[in-house]
PDB file of C-alpha atoms in Angstrom:
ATOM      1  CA  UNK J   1      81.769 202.018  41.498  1.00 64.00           C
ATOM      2  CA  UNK J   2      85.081 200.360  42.646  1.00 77.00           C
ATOM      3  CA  UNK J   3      84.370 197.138  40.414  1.00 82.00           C
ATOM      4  CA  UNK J   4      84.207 199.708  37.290  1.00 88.00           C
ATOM      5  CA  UNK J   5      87.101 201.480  38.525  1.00 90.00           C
ATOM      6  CA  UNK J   6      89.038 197.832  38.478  1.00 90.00           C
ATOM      7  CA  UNK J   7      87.292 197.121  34.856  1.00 93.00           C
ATOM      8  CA  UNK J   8      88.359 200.393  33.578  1.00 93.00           C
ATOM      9  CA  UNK J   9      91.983 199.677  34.883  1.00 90.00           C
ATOM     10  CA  UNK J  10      92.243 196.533  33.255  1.00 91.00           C
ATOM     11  CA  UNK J  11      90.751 197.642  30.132  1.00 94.00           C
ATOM     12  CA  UNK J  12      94.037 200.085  30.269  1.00 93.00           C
ATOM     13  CA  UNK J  13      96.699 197.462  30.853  1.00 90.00           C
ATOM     14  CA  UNK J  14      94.419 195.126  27.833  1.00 92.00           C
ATOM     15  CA  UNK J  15      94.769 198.019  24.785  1.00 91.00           C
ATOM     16  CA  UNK J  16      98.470 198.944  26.473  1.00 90.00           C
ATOM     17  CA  UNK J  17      99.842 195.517  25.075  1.00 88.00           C
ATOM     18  CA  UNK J  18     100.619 194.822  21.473  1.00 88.00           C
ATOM     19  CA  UNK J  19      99.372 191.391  21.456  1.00 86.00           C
ATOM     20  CA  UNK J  20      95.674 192.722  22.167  1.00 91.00           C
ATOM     21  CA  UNK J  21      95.972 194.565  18.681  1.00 94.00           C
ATOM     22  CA  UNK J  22      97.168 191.259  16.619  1.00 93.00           C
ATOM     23  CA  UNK J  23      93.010 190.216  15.875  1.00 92.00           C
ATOM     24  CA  UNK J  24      91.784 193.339  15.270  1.00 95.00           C
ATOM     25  CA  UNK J  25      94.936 193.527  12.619  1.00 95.00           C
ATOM     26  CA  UNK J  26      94.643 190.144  11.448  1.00 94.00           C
ATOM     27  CA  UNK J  27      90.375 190.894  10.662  1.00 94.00           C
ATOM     28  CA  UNK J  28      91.341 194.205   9.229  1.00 95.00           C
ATOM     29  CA  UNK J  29      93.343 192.931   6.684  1.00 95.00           C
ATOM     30  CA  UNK J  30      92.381 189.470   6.181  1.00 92.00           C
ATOM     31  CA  UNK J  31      88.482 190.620   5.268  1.00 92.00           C
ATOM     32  CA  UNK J  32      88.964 193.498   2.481  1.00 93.00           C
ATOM     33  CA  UNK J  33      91.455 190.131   1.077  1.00 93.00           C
ATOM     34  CA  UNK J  34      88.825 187.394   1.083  1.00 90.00           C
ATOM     35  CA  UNK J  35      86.080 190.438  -0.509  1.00 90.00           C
ATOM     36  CA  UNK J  36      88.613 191.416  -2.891  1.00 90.00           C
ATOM     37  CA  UNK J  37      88.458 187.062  -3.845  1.00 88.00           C
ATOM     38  CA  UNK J  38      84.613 187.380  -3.651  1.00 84.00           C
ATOM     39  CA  UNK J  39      84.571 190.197  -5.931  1.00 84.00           C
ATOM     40  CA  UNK J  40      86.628 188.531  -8.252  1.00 84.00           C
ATOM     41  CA  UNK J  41      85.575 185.303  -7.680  1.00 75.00           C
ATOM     42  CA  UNK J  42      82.111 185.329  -7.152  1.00 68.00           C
ATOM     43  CA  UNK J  43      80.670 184.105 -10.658  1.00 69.00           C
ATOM     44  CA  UNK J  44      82.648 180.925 -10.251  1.00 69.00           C
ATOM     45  CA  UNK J  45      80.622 180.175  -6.740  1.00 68.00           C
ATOM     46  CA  UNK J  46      77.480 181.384  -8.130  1.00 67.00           C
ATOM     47  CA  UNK J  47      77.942 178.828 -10.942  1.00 69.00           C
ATOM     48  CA  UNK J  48      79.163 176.135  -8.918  1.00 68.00           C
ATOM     49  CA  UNK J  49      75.700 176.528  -6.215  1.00 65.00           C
ATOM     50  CA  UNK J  50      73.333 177.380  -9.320  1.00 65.00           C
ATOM     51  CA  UNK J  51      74.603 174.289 -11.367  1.00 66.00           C
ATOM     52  CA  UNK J  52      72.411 171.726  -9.467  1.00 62.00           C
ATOM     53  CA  UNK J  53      69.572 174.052  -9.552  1.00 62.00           C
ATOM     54  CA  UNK J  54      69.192 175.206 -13.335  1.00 62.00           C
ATOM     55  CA  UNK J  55      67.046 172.078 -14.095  1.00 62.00           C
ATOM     56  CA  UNK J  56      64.446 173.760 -11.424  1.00 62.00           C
ATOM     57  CA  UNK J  57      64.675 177.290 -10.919  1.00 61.00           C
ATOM     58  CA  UNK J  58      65.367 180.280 -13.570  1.00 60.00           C
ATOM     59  CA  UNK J  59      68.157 182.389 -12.042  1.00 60.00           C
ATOM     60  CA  UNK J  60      67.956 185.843 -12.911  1.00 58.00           C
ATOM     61  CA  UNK J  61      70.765 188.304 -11.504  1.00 59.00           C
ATOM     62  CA  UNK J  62      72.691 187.759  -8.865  1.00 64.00           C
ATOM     63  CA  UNK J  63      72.692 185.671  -6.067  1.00 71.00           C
ATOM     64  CA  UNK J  64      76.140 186.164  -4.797  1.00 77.00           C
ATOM     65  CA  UNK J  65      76.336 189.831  -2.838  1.00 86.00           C
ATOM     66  CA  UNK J  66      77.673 190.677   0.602  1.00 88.00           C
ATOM     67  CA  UNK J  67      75.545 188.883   2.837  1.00 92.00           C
ATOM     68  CA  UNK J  68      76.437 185.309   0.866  1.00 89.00           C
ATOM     69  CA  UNK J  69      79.447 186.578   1.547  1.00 89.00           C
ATOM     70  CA  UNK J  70      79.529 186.982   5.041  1.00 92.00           C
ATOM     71  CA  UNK J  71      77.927 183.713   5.732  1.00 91.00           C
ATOM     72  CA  UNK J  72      80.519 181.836   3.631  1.00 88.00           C
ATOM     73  CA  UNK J  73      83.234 183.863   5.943  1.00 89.00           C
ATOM     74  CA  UNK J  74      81.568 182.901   9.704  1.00 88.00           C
ATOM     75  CA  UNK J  75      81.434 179.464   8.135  1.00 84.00           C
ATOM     76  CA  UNK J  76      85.305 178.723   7.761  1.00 73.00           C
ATOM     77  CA  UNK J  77      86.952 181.618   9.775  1.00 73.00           C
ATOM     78  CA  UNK J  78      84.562 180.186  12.996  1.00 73.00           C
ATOM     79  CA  UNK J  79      87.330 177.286  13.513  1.00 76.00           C
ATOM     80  CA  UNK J  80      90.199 180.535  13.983  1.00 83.00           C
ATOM     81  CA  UNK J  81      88.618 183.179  15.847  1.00 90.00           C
ATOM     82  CA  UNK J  82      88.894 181.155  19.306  1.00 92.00           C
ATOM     83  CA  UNK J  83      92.917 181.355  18.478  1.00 91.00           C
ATOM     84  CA  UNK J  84      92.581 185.397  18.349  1.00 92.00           C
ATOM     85  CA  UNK J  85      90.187 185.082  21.955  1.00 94.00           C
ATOM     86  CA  UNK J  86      93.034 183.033  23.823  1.00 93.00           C
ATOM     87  CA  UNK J  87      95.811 185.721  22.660  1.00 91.00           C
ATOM     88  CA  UNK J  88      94.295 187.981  25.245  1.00 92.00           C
ATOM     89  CA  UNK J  89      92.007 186.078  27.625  1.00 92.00           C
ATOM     90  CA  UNK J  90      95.084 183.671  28.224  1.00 91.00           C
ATOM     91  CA  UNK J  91      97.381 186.544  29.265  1.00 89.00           C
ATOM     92  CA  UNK J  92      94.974 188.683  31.417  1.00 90.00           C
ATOM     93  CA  UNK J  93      95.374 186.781  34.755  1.00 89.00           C
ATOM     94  CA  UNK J  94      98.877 184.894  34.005  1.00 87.00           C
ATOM     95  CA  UNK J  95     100.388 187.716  32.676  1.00 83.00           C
ATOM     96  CA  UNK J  96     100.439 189.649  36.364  1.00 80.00           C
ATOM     97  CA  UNK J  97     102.179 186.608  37.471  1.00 77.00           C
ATOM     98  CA  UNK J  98     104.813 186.659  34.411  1.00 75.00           C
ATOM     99  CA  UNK J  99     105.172 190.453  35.194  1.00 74.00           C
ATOM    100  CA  UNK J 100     105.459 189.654  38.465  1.00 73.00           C
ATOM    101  CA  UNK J 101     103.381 192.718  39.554  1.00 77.00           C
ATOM    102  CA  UNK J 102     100.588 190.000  41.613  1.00 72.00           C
ATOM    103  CA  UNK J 103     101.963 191.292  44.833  1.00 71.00           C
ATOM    104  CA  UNK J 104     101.606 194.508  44.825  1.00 73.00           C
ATOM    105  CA  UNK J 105      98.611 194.381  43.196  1.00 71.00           C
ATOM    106  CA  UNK J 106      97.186 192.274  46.066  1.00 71.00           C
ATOM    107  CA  UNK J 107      98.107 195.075  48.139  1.00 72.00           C
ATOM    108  CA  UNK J 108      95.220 197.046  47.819  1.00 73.00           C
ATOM    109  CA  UNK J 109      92.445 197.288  49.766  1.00 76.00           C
ATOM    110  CA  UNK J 110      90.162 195.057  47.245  1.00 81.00           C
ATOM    111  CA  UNK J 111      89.229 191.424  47.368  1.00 85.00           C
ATOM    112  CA  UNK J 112      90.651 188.545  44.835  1.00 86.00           C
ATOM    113  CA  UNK J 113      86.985 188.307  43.850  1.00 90.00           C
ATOM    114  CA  UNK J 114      86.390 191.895  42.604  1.00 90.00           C
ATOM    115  CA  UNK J 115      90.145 191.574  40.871  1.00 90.00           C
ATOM    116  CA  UNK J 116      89.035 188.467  39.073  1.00 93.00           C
ATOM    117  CA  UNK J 117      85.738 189.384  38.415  1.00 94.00           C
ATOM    118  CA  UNK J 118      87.055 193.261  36.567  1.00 94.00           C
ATOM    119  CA  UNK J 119      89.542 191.157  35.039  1.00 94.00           C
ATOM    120  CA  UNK J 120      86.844 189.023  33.345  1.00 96.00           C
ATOM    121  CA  UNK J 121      84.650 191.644  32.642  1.00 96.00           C
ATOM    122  CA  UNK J 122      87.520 193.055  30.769  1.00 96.00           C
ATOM    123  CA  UNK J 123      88.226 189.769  28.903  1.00 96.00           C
ATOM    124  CA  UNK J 124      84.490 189.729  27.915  1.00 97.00           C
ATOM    125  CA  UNK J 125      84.293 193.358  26.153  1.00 97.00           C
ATOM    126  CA  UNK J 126      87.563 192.787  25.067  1.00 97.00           C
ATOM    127  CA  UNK J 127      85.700 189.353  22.778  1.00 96.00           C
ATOM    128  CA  UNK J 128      82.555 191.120  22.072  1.00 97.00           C
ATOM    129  CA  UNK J 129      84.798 194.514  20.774  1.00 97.00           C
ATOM    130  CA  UNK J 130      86.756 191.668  18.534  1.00 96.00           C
ATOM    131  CA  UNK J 131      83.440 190.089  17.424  1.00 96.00           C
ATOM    132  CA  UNK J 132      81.248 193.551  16.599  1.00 97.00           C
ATOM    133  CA  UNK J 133      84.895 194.577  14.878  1.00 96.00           C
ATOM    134  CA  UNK J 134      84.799 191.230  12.589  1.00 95.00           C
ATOM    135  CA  UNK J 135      80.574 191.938  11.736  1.00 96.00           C
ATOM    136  CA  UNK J 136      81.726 195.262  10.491  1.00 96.00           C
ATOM    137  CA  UNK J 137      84.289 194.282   8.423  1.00 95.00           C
ATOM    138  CA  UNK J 138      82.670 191.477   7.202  1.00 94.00           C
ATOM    139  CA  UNK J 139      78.885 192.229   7.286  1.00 94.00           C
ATOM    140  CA  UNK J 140      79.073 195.919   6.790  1.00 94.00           C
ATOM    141  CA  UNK J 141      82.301 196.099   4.430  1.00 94.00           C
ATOM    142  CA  UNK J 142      80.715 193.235   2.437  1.00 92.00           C
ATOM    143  CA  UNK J 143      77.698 195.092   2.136  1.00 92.00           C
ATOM    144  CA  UNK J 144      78.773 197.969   0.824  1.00 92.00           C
ATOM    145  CA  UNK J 145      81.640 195.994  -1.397  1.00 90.00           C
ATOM    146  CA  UNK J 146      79.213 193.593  -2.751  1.00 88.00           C
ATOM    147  CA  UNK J 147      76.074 195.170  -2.236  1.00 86.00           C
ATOM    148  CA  UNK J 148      73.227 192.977  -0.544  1.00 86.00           C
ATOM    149  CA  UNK J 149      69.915 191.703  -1.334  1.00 84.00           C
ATOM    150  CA  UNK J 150      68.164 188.496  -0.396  1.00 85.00           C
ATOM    151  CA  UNK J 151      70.097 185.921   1.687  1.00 88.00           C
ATOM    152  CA  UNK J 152      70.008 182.459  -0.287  1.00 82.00           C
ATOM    153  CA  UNK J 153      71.393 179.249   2.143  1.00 83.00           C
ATOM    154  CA  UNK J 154      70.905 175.468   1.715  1.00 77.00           C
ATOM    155  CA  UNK J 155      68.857 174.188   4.840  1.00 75.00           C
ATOM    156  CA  UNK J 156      66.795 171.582   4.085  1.00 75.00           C
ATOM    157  CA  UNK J 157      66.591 172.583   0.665  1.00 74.00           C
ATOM    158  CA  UNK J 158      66.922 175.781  -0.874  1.00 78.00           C
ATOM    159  CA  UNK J 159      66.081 179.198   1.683  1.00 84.00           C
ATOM    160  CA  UNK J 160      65.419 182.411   0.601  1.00 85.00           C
ATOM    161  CA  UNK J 161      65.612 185.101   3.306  1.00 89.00           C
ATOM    162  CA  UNK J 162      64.441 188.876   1.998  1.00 90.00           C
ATOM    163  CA  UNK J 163      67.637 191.846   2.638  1.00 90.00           C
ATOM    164  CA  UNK J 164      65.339 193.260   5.538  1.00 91.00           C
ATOM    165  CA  UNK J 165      64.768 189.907   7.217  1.00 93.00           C
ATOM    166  CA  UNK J 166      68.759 189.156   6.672  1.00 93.00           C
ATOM    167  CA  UNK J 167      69.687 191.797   8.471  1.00 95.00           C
ATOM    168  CA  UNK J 168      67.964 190.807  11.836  1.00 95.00           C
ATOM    169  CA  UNK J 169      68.954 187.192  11.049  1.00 96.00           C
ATOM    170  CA  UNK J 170      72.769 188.526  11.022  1.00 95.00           C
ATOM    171  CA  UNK J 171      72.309 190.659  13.979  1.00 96.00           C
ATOM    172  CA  UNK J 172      71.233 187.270  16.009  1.00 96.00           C
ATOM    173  CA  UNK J 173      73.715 185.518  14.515  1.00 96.00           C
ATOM    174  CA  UNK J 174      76.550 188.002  15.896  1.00 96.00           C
ATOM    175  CA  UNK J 175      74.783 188.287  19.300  1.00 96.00           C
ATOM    176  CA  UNK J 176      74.567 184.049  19.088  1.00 96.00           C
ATOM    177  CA  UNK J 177      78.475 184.268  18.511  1.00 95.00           C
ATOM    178  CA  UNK J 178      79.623 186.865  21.053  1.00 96.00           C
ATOM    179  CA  UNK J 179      78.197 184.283  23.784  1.00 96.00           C
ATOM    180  CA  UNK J 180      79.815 180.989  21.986  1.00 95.00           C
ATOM    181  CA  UNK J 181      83.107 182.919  21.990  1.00 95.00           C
ATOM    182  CA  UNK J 182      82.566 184.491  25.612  1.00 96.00           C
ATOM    183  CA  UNK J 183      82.573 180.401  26.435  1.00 96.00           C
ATOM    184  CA  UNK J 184      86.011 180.145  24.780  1.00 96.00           C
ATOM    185  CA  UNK J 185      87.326 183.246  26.776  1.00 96.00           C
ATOM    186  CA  UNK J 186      86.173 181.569  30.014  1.00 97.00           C
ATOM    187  CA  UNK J 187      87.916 178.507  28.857  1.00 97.00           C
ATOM    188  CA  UNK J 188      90.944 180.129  28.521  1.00 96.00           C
ATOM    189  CA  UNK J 189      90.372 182.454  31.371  1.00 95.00           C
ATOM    190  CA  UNK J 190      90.320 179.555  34.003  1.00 96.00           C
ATOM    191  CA  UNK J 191      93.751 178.230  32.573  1.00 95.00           C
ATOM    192  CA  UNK J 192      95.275 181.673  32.937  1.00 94.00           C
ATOM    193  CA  UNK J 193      94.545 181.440  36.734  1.00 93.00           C
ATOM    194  CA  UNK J 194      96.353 178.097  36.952  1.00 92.00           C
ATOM    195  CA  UNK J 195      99.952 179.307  35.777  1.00 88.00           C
ATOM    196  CA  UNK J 196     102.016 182.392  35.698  1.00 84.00           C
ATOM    197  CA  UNK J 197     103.006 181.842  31.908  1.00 83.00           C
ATOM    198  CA  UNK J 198     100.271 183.409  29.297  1.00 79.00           C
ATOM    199  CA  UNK J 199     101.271 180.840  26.511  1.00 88.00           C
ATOM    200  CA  UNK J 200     100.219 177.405  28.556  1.00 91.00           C
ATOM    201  CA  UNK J 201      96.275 178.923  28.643  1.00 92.00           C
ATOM    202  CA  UNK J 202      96.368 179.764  25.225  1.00 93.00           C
ATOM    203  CA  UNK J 203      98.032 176.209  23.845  1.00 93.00           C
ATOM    204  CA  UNK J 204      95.558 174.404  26.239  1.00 94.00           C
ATOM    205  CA  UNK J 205      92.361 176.290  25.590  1.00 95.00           C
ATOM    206  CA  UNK J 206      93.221 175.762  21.229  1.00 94.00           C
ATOM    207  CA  UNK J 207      94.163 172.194  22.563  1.00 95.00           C
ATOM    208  CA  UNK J 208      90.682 171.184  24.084  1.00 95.00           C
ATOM    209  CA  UNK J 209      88.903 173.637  21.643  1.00 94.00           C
ATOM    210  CA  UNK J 210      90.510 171.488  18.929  1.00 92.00           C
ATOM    211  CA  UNK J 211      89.879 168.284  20.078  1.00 93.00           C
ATOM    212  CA  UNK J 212      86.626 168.793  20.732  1.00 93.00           C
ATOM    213  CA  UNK J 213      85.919 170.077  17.321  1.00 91.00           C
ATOM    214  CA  UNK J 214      87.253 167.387  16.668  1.00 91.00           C
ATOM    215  CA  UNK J 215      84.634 165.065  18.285  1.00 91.00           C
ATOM    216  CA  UNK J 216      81.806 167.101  17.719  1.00 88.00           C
ATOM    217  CA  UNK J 217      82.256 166.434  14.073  1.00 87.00           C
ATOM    218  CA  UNK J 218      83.622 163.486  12.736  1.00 87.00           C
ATOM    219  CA  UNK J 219      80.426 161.336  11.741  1.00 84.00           C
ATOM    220  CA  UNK J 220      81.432 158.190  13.998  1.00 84.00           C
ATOM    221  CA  UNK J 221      79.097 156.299  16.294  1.00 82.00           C
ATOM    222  CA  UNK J 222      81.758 156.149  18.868  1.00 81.00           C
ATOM    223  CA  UNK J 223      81.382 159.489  19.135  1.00 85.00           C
ATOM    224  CA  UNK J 224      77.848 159.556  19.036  1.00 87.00           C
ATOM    225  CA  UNK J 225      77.423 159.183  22.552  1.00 88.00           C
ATOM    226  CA  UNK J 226      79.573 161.862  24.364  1.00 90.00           C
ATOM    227  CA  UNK J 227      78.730 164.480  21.428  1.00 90.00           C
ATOM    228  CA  UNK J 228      75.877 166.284  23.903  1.00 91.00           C
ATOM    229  CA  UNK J 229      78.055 166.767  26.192  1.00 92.00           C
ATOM    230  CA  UNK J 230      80.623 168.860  24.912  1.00 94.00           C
ATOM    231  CA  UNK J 231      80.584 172.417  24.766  1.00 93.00           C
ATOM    232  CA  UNK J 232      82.078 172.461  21.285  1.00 93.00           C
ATOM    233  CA  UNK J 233      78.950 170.400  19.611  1.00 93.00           C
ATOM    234  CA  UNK J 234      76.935 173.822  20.602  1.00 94.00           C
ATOM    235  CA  UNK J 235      79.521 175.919  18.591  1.00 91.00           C
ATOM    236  CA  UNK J 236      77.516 176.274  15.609  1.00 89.00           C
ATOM    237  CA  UNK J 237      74.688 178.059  17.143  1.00 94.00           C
ATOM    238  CA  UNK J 238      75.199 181.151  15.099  1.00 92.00           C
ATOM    239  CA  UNK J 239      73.832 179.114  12.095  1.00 92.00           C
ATOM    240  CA  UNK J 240      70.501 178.090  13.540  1.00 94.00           C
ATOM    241  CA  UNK J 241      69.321 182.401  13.473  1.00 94.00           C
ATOM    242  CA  UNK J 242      69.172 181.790  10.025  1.00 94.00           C
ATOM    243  CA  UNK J 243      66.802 178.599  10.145  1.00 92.00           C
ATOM    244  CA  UNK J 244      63.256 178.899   8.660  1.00 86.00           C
ATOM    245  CA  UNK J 245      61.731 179.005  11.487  1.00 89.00           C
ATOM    246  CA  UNK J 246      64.075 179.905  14.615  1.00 93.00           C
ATOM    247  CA  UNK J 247      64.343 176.883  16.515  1.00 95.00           C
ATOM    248  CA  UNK J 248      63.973 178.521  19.639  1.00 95.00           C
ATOM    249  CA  UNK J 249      63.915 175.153  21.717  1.00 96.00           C
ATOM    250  CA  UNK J 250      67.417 173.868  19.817  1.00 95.00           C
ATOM    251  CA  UNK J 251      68.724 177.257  20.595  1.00 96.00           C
ATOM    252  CA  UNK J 252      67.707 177.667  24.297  1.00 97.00           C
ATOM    253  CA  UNK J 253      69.136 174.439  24.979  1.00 95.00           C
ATOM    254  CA  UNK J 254      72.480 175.229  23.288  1.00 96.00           C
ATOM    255  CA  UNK J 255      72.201 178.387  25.079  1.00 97.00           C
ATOM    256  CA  UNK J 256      71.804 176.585  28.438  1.00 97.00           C
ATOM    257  CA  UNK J 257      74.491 174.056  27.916  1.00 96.00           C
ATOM    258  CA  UNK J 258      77.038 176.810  27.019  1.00 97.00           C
ATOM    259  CA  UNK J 259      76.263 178.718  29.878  1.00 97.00           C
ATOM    260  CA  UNK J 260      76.385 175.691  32.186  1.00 97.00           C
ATOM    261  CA  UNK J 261      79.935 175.121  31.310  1.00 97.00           C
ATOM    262  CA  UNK J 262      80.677 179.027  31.275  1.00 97.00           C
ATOM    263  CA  UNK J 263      79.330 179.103  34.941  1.00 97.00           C
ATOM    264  CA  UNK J 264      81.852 176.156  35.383  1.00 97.00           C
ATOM    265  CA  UNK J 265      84.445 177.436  33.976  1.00 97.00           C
ATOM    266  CA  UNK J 266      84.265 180.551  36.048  1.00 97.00           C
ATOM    267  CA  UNK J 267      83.775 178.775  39.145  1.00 97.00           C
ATOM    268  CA  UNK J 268      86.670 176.618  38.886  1.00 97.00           C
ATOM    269  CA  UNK J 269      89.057 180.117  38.216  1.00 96.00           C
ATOM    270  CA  UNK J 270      87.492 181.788  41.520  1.00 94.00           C
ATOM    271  CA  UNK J 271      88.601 178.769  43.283  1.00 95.00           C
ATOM    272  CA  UNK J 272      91.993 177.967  41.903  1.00 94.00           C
ATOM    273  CA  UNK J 273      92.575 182.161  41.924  1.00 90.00           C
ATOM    274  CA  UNK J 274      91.139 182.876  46.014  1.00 87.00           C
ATOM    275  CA  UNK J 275      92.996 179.697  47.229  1.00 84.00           C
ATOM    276  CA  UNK J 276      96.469 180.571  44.999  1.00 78.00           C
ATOM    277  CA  UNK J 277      99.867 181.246  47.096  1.00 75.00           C
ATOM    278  CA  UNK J 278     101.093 184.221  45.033  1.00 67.00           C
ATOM    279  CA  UNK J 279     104.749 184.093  45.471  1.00 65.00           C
ATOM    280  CA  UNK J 280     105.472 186.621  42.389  1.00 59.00           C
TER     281      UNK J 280
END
């Protein structure tokens, strides 16, 4: 009762900053943009992905509606939502040492470990709020915009997914990216229990989120080698709910390397956080 009592609080001081607000803004107005472009734009795509395929299949209608849509947006706008994560996750613990409110906060009758633990409950509804808020504007808004219909991808050729079998496929998908974000939270998290400044987490979670990217894919054979091992190779596990079939195995052993470095991350910010000399 006392942990949700410490969730709740922080949950309080989260929605009283500005700052928490930005990525909800930034989705709000960024998706009804790249819809309107869809909307406008979409026969030019259509042609473009049909014009390979007009020597084999006979297009009629049209493929382009607001579940193409939404899978062209997860595709490119994957790389930026971390950035809109760290804005909050990096300030959450940091930001009572910038405020300088630590001390009195330590006050109370209530361990370090049920403070840090409410505060990272609070970090993780905070990203799975942000997450759900960017598959309604994009998913829902797109499907109303746009319409929907069947889902066509290239994976391993051409895949045709029926509107009712799309719609579980996206609902995985989202699920698939509320953990991979969650990872980038914890990430950030664990720098914002190193330093009393919320900007350092946020510049050095984007920093090793980037260069890992990075890594993960540029086709080189140096790279080759340390590719398993970083949590950003596992980043585009959202994709794989729309294979044909699931590849449950590939995606339980993303989902197991993830969650080995979440557990990481986590452990190293109960142990920098418990052991910290809070001066402010």
């Amino acid at each position: 009762m006392m942990l949700f009592s410490l969730v709740k609080n922080e949950l309080t001081k989260i929605s009283g900053k500005r700052r928490s607000f930005l990525g909800f803004i930034v989705i709000g107005v960024l998706m009804p943009l790249i819809l309107w472009g869809f909307k406008i734009g979409g026969g030019g795509i259509q042609r473009d992905m049909t014009r390979q395929l007009q020597d084999t299949f006979v297009m009629v209608g049209s493929m382009f509606n607001g579940f193409l849509a939404t899978y062209f947006v997860m595709n490119f706008l994957w790389v930026h939502i971390p950035f809109l994560i760290t804005l909050v996750a990096g300030d959450v613990v940091a930001g009572e040492g910038a405020a300088g409110t630590f001390r009195i906060y330590l006050t109370r009758p209530v361990s370090r470990s049920k403070i840090l633990l409410s505060k990272l409950a609070a970090t993780y509804l905070y990203t799975a709020a942000l997450i759900v808020f960017f598959a309604v504007m994009s998913l829902g808004l797109g499907s109303l915009w746009l319409g929907a219909g069947d889902l066509i991808i290239f994976h391993r050729g051409i895949l045709i997914l029926p509107e009712g079998t799309a719609w579980l496929r996206f609902g995985l998908s989202f699920v698939f990216a509320i953990g991979v974000m969650c990872v980038v939270a914890s990430l950030c998290f664990m720098f914002s229990t190193m330093v009393n400044n919320g900007i350092g987490p946020m510049i050095g979670a984007m920093a090793v989120i980037v260069v890992g990217l990075a890594v993960s894919n540029i086709p080189l054979d140096l790279f080759e080698t340390i590719r398993p091992y970083l949590f950003t190779s596992y980043f585009d596990l959202w994709k794989k709910a729309f294979y044909d079939p699931i590849p449950w195995a590939d995606i339980a052993k993303s989902i197991s390397a993830l969650a080995l470095y979440t557990f990481g991350f986590i452990g190293v910010s109960f142990a920098v956080f418990t052991r910290k000399e809070i001066l402010s």
